PDB file of C-alpha atoms in Angstrom:
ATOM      1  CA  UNK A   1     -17.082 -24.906 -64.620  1.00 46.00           C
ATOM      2  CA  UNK A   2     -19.849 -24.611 -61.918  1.00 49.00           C
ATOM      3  CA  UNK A   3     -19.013 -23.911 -58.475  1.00 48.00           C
ATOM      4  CA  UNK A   4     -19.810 -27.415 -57.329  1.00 48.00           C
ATOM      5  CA  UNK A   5     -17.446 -28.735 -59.192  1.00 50.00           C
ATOM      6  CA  UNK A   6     -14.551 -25.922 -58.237  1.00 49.00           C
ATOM      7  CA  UNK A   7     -14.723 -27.091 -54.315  1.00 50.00           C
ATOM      8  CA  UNK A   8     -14.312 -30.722 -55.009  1.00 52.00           C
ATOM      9  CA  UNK A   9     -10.845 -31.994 -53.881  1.00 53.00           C
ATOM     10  CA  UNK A  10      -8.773 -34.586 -55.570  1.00 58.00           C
ATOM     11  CA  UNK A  11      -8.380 -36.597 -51.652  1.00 84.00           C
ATOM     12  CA  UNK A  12     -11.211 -37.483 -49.763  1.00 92.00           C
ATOM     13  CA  UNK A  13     -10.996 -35.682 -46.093  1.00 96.00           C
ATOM     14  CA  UNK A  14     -11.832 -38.360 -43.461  1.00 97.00           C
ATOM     15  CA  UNK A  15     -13.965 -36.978 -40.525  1.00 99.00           C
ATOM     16  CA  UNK A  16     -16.192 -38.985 -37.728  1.00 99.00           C
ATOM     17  CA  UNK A  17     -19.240 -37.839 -38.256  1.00 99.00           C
ATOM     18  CA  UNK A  18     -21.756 -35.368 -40.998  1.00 99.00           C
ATOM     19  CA  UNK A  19     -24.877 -33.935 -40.118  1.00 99.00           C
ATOM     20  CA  UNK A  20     -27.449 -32.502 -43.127  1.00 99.00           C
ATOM     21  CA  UNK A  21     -31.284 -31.752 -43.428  1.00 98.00           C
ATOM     22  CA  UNK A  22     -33.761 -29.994 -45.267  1.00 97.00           C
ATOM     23  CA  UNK A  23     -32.769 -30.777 -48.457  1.00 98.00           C
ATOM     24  CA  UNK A  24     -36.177 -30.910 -49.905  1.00 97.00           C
ATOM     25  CA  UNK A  25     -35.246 -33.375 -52.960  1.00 98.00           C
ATOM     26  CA  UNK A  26     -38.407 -33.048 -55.372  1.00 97.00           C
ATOM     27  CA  UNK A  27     -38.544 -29.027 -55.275  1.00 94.00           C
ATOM     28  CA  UNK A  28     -36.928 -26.937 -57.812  1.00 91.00           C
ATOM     29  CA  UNK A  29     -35.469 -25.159 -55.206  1.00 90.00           C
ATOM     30  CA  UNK A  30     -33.040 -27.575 -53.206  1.00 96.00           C
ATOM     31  CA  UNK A  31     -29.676 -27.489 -53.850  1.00 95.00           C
ATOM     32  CA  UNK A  32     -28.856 -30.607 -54.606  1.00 98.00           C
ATOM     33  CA  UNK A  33     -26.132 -30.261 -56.852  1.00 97.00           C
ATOM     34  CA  UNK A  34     -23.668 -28.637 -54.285  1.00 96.00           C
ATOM     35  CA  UNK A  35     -24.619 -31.113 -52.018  1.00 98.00           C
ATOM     36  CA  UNK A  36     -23.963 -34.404 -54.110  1.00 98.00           C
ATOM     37  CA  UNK A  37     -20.420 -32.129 -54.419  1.00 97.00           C
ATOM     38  CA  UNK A  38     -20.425 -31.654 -50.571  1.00 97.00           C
ATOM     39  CA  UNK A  39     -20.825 -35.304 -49.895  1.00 98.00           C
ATOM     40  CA  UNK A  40     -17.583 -36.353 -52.314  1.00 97.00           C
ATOM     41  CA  UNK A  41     -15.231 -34.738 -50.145  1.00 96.00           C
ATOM     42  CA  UNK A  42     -15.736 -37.043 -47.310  1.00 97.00           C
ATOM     43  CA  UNK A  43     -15.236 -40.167 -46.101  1.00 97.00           C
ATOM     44  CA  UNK A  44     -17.464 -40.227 -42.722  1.00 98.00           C
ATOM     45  CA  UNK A  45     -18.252 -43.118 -40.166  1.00 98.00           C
ATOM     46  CA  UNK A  46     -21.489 -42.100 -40.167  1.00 98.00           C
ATOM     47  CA  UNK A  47     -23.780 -39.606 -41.427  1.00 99.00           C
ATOM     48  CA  UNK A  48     -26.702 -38.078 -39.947  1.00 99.00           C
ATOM     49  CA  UNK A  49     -29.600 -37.243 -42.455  1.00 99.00           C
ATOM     50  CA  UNK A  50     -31.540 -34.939 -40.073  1.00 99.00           C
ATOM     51  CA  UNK A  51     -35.352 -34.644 -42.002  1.00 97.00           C
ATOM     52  CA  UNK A  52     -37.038 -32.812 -44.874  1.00 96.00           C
ATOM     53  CA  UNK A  53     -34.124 -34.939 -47.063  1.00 98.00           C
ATOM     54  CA  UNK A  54     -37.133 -35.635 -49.375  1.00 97.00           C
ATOM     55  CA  UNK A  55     -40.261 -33.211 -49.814  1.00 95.00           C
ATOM     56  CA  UNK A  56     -43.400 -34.744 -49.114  1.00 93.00           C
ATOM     57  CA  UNK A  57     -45.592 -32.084 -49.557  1.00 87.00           C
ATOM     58  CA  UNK A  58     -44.528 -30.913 -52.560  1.00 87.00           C
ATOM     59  CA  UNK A  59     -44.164 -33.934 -54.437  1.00 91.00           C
ATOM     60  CA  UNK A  60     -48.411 -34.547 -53.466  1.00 87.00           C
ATOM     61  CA  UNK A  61     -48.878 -31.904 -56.063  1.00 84.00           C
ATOM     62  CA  UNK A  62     -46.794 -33.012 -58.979  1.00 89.00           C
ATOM     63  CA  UNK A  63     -43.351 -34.897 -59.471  1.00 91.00           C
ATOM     64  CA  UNK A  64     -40.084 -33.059 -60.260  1.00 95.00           C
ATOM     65  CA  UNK A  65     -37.125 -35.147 -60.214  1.00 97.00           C
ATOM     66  CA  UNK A  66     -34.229 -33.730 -61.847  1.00 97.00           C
ATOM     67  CA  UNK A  67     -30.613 -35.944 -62.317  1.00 98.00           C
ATOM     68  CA  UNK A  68     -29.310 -33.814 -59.838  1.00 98.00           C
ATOM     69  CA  UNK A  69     -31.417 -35.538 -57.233  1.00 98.00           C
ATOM     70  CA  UNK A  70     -30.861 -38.749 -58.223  1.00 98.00           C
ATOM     71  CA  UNK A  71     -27.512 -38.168 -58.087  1.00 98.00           C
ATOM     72  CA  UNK A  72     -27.629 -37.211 -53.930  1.00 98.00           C
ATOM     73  CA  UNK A  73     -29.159 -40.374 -53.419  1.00 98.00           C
ATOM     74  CA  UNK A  74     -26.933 -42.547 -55.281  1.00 98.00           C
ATOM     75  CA  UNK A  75     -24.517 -40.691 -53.660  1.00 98.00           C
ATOM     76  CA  UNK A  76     -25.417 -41.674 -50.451  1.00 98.00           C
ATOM     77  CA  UNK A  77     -26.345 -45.241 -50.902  1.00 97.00           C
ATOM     78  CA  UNK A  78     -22.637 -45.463 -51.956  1.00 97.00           C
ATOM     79  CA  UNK A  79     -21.720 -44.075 -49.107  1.00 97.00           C
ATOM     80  CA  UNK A  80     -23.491 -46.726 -47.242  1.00 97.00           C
ATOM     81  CA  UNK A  81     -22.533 -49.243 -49.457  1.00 96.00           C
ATOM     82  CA  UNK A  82     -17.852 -48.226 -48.691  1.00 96.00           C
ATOM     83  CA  UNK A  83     -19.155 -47.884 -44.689  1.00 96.00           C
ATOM     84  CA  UNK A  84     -20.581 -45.186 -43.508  1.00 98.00           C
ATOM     85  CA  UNK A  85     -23.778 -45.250 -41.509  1.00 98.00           C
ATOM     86  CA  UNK A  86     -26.904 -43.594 -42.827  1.00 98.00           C
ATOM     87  CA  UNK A  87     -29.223 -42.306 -40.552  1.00 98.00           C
ATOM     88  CA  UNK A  88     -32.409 -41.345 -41.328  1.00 98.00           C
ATOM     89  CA  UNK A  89     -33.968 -38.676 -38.661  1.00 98.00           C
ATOM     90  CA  UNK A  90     -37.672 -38.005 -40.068  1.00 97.00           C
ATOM     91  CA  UNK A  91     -39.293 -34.403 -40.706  1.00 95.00           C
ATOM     92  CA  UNK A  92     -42.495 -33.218 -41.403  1.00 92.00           C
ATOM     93  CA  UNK A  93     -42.346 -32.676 -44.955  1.00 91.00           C
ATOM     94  CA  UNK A  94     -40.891 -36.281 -45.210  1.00 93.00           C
ATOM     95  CA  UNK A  95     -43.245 -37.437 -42.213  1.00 91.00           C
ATOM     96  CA  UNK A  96     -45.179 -40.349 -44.631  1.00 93.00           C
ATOM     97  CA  UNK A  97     -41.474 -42.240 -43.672  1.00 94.00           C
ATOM     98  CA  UNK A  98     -42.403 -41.891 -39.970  1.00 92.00           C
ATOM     99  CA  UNK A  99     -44.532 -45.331 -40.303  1.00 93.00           C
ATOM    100  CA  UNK A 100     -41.580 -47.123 -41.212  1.00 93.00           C
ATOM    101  CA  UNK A 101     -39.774 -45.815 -38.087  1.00 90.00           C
ATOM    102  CA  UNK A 102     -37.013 -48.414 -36.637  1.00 87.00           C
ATOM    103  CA  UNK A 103     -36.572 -50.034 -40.280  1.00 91.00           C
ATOM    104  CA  UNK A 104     -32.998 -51.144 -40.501  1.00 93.00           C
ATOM    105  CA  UNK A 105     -31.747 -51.788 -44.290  1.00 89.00           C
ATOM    106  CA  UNK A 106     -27.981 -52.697 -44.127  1.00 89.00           C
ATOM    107  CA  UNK A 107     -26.204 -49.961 -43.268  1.00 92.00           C
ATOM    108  CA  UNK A 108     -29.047 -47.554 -43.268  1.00 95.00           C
ATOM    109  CA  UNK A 109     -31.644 -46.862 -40.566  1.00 97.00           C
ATOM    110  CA  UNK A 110     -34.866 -45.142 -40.708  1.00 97.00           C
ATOM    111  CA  UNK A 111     -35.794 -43.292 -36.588  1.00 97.00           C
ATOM    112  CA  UNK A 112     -37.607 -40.381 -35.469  1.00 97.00           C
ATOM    113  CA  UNK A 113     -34.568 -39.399 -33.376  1.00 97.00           C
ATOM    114  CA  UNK A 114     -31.387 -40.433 -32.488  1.00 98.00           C
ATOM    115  CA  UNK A 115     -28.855 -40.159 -29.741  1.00 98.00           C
ATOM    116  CA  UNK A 116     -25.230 -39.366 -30.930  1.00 99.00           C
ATOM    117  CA  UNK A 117     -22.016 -39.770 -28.637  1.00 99.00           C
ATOM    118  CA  UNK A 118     -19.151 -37.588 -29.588  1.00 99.00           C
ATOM    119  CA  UNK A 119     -15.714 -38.943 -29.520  1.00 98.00           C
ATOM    120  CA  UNK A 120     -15.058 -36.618 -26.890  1.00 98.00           C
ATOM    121  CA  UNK A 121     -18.058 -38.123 -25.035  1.00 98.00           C
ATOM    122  CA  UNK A 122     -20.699 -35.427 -25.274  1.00 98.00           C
ATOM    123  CA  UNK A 123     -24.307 -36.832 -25.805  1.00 99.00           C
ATOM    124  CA  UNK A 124     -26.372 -35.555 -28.072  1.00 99.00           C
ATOM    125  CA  UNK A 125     -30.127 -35.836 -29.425  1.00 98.00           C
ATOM    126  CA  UNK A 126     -30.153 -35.674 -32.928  1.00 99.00           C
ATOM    127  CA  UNK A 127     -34.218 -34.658 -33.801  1.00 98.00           C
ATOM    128  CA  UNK A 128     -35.556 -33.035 -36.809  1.00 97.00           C
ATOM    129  CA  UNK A 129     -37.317 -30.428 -34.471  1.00 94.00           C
ATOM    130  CA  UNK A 130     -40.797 -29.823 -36.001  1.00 90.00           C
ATOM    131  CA  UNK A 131     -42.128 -31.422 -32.601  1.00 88.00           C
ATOM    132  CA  UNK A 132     -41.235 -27.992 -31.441  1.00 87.00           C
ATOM    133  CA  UNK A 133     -43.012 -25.753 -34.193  1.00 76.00           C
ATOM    134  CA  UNK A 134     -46.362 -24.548 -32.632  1.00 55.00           C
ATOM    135  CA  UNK A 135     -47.520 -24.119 -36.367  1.00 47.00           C
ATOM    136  CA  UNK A 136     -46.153 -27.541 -37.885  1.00 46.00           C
ATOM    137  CA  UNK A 137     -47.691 -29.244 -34.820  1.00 47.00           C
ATOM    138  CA  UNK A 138     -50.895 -27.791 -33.733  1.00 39.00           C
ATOM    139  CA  UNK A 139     -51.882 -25.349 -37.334  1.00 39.00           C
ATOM    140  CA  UNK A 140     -51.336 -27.165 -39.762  1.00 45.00           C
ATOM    141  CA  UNK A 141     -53.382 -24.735 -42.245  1.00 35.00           C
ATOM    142  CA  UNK A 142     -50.939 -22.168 -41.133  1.00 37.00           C
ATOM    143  CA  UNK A 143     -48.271 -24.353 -41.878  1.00 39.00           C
ATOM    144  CA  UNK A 144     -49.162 -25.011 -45.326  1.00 41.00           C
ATOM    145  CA  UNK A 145     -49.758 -21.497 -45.923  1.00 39.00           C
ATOM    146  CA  UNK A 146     -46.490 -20.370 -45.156  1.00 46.00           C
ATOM    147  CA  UNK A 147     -45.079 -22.524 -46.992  1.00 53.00           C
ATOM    148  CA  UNK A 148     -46.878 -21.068 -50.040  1.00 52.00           C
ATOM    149  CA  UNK A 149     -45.560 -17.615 -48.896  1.00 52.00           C
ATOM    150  CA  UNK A 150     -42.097 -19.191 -48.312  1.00 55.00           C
ATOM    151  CA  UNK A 151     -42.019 -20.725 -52.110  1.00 62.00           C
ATOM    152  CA  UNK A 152     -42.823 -17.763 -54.035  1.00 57.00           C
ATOM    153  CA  UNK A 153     -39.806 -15.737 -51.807  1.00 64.00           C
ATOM    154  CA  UNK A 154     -37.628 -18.931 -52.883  1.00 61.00           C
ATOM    155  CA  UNK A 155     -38.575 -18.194 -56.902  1.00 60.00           C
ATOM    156  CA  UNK A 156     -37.465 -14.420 -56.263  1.00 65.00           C
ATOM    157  CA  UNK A 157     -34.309 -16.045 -54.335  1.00 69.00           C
ATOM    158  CA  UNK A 158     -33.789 -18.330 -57.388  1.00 67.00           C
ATOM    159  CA  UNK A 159     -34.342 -15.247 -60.383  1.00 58.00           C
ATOM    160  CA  UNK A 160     -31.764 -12.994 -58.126  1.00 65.00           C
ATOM    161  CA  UNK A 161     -29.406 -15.974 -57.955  1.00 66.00           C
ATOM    162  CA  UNK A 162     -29.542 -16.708 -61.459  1.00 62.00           C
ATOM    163  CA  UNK A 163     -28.409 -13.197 -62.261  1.00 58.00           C
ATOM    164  CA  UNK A 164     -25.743 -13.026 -59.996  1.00 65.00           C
ATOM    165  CA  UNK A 165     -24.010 -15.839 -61.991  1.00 67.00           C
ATOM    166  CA  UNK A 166     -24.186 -13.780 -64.963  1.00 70.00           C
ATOM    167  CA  UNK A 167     -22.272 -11.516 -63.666  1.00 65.00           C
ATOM    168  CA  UNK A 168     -19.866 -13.400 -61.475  1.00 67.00           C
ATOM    169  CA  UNK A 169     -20.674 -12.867 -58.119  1.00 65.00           C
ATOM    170  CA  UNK A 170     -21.582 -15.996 -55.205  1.00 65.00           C
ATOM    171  CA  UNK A 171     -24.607 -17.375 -54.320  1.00 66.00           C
ATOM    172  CA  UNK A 172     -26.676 -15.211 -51.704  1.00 58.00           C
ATOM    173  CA  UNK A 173     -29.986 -15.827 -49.802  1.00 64.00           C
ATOM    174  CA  UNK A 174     -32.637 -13.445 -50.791  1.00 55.00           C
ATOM    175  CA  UNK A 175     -34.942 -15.469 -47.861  1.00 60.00           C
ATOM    176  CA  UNK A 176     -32.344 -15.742 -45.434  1.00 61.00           C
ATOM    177  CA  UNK A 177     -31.986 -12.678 -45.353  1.00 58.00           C
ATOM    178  CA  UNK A 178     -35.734 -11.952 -45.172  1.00 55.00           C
ATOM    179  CA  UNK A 179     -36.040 -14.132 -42.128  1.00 55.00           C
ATOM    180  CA  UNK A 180     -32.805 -12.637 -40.225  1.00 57.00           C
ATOM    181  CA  UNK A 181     -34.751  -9.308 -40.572  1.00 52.00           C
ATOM    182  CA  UNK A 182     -38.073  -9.871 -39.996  1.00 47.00           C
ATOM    183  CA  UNK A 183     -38.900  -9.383 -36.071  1.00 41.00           C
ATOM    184  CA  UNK A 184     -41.728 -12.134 -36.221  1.00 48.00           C
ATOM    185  CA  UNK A 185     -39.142 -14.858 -37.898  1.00 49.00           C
ATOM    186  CA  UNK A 186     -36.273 -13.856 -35.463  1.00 50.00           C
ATOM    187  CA  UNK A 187     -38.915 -14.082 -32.686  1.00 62.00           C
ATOM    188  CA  UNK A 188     -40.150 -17.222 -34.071  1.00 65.00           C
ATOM    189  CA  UNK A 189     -35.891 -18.672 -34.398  1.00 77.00           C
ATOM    190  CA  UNK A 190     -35.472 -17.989 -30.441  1.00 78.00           C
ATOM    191  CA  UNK A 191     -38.884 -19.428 -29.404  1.00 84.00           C
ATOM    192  CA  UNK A 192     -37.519 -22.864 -31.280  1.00 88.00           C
ATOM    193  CA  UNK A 193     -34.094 -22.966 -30.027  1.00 92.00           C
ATOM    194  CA  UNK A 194     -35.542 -22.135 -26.206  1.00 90.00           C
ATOM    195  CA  UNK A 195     -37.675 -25.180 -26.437  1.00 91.00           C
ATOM    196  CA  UNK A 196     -35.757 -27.459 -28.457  1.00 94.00           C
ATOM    197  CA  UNK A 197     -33.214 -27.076 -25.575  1.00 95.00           C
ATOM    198  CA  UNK A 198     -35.021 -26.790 -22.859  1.00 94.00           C
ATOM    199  CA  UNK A 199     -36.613 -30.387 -23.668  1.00 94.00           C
ATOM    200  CA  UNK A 200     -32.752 -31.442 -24.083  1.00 96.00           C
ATOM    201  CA  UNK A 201     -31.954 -30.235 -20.629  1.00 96.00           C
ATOM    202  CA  UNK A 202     -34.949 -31.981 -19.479  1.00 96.00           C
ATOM    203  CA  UNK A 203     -33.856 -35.375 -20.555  1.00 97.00           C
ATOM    204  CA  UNK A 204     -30.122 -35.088 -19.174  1.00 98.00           C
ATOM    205  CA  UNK A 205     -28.682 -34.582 -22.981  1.00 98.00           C
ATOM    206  CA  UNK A 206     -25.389 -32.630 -23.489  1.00 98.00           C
ATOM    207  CA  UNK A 207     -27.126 -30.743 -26.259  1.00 98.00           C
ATOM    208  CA  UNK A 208     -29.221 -30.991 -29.457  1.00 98.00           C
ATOM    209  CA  UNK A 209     -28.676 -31.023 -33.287  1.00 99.00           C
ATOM    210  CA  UNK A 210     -31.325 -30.348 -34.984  1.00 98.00           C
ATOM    211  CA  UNK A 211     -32.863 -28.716 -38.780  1.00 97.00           C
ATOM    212  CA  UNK A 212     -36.245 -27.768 -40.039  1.00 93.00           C
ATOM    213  CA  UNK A 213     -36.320 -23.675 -39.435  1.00 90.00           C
ATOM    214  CA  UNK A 214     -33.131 -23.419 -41.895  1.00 90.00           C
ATOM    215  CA  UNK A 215     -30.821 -21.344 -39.722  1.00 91.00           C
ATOM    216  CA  UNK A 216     -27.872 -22.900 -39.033  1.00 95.00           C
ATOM    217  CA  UNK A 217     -25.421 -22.065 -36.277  1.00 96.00           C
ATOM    218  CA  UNK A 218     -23.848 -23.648 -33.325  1.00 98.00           C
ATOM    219  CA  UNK A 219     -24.042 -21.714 -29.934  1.00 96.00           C
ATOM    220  CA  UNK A 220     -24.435 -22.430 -26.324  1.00 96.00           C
ATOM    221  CA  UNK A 221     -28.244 -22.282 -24.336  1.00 95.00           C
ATOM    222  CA  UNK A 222     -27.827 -22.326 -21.018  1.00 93.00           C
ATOM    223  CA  UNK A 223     -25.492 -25.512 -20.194  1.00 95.00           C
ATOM    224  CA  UNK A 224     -27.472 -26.893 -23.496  1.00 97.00           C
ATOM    225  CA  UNK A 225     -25.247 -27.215 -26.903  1.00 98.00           C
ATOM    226  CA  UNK A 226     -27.281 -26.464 -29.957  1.00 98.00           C
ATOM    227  CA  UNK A 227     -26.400 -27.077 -33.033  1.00 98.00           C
ATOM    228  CA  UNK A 228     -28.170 -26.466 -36.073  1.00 98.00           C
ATOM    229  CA  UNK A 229     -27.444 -27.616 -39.264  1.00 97.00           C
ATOM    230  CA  UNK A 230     -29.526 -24.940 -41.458  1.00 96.00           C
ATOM    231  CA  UNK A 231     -30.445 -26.753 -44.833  1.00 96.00           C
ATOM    232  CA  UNK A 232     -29.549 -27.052 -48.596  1.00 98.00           C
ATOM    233  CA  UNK A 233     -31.883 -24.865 -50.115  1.00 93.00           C
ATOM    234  CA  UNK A 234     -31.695 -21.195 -48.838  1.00 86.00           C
ATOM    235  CA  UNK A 235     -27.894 -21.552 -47.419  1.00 89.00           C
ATOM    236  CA  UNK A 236     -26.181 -25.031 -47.799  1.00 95.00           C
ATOM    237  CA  UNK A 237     -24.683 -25.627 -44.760  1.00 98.00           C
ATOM    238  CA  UNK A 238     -24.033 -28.787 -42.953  1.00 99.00           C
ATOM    239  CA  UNK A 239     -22.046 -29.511 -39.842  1.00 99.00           C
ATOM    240  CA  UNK A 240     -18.945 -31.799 -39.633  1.00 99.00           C
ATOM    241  CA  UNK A 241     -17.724 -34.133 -36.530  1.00 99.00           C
ATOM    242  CA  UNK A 242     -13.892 -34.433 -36.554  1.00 98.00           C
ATOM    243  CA  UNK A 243     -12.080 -36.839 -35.130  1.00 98.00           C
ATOM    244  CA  UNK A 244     -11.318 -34.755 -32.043  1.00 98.00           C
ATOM    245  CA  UNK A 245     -15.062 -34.658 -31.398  1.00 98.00           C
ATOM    246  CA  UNK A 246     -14.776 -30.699 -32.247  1.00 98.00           C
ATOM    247  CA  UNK A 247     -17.671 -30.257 -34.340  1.00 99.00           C
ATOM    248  CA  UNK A 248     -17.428 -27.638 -37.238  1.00 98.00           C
ATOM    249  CA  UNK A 249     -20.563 -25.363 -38.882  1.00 98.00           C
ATOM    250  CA  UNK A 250     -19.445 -25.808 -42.943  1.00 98.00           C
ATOM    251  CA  UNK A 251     -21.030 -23.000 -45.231  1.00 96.00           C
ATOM    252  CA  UNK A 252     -20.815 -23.210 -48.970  1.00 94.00           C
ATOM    253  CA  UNK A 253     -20.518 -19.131 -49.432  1.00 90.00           C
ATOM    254  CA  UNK A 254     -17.438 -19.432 -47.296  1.00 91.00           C
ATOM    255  CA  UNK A 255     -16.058 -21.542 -49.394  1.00 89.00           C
ATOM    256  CA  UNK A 256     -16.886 -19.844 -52.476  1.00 86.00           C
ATOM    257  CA  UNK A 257     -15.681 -17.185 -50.747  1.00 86.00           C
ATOM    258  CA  UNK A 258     -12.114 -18.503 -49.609  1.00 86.00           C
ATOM    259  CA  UNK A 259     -12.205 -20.023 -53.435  1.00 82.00           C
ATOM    260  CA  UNK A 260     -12.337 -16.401 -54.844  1.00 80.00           C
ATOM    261  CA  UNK A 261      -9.632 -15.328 -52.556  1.00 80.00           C
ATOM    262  CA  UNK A 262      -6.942 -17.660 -53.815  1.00 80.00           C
ATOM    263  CA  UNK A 263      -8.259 -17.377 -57.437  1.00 78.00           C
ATOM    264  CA  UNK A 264      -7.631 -13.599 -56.467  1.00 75.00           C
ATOM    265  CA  UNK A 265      -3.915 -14.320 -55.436  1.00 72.00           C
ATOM    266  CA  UNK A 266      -2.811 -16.741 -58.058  1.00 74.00           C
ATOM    267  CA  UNK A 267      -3.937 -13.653 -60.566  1.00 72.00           C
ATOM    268  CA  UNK A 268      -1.671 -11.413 -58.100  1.00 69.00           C
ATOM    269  CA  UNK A 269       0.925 -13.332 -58.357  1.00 69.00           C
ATOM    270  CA  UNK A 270       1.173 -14.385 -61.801  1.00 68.00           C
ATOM    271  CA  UNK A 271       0.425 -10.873 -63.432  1.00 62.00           C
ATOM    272  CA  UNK A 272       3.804  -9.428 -61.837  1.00 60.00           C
ATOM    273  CA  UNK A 273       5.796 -12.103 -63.179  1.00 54.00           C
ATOM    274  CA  UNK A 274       4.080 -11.542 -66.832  1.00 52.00           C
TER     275      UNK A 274
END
C-alpha cells in the first residue's frame, strides 16, 4: 500500500478554502499521485489553483501523460462538478492559458490573479508570482537554462527517492534541500518574497499567496501576510483555509511522519499484550 493511499480518510474534512500550484502535470517529476490523494480528503468552497498546474514548457518537447495525471484533473473537475469553485491563477510554464484570461466555464474560472477575502475578512491577492522573477520576466534564456539545471537535480531527487522506499524510509527533497543551502537560491527566495510583498503593500492588500519558487511557508513581511504554497513536485505542500479564516501550511512528510508515529504506537502497544 503506497503512501497516498495510507493518508486518505474514510470522511471527507470540510474546510473554506485550498490553495495549490506548481504541479507541473506532463513532467515525470510532479507528484501527482499524492495530490489526487490530497484533494479526496476535502470538501472545499473553493479552491485556488495558483499556476504551473500544467507544464507548458515541457510538454513543447514531447508528451508524457501518465493515469496519474489524468486522474488530478478528473479529480478536480469533480470537484467543480459537487460545488467547489475552481480557480485558475496562470504561471509561466502554463502561460499559453494566459490568452484565455477571464474565461468562465461553470464553476471554473481561468484569471491572471485573484483577490481572496478570508472569512475573518483579511484580503488577499492570490498571483502566481513569476511577474516578480527578474529571470522569468526579463532572461528568459536564463530561465530556460535553469530549468535544465533544475531537471537533472529533480532525476537525482527522483533515483534517491526511489531508494528510500526500498528501504522504508519517507519521501525527502534532494533539491529542496539544495536550494535551502545554496546562498544564491536563499538570496534569490528573499529578493521574491520582498517584492512580491512590497507590491501587496502597495495596492492596500492584507497580504499575498502566491507559488512558482517552490518554497512554501507562511510568515509575516512587514504588516504584509505571505503565504506560499510551495508545490507538488519537490515538497507537496498546499495550504488550507478553515472555517475560522485561520489558514494552515499542510506538508505531506508531516504526515507521513505523524503516520509512522502511530504505526509506531499501535506496534507498542500490541507487542506487550502478545
Amino acid at each position: 500500500m503506497s503512501i497516498a493511499q495510507l493518508v486518505r480518510p474514510s470522511r471527507k474534512q470540510r474546510v473554506r478554502t485550498l490553495w495549490i500550484s506548481d504541479v507541473h502535470l506532463g513532467t515525470r517529476d510532479s507528484q501527482a499521485e499524492h495530490l489526487a490523494a490530497f484533494l479526496k480528503r476535502y470538501q472545499a468552497e473553493r479552491i485556488y489553483l495558483v499556476g504551473d498546474i500544467i507544464d507548458g514548457w515541457k510538454l513543447r518537447g514531447g508528451i508524457y501523460w501518465p493515469q496519474a495525471h489524468t486522474n488530478v484533473i478528473r479529480r478536480l473537475l469533480t470537484m467543480s462538478k459537487r460545488g467547489t469553485q475552481v480557480i485558475y491563477v496562470t504561471g509561466n510554464h502554463d502561460e499559453f492559458l494566459r490568452r484565455y484570461s477571464k474565461l468562465l466555464l461553470g464553476n471554473i474560472q481561468l484569471v491572471d490573479e485573484a483577490e481572496h477575502v478570508t472569512a475573518d475578512g483579511r484580503r488577499l491577492l492570490v498571483i502566481h508570482g513569476d511577474q516578480f522573477d527578474v529571470i522569468t520576466r526579463y532572461h528568459r534564456w536564463l530561465a530556460f537554462l535553469g530549468d535544465s539545471a533544475y531537471t537533472v537535480t529533480l532525476v537525482l531527487n527522483r533515483w534517491l527517492n526511489h531508494w528510500r522506499r526500498r528501504y522504508g524510509y519517507g519521501y525527502w527533497s534532494l533539491s529542496a534541500y539544495l536550494k535551502h543551502k545554496v546562498k544564491t537560491a536563499v538570496n534569490f527566495i528573499s529578493d521574491f518574497e520582498e517584492a512580491i510583498t512590497h507590491e501587496c503593500a502597495r495596492r492596500g492588500f492584507d497580504g499575498v499567496v502566491c507559488g512558482h519558487i517552490h518554497h512554501a511557508e507562511i510568515r509575516t513581511l512587514g504588516d504584509v501576510e505571505y503565504l506560499n504554497c510551495g508545490d507538488w513536485v519537490e515538497s507537496c505542500t498546499a495550504l488550507i483555509e478553515h472555517p475560522d479564516g485561520r489558514i494552515e501550511l499542510y506538508r505531506l512528510a508531516d504526515e507521513q511522519e505523524r503516520l509512522a508515529q502511530l504505526q509506531a504506537d499501535k506496534v507498542a502497544v500490541i507487542e506487550p499484550a502478545a
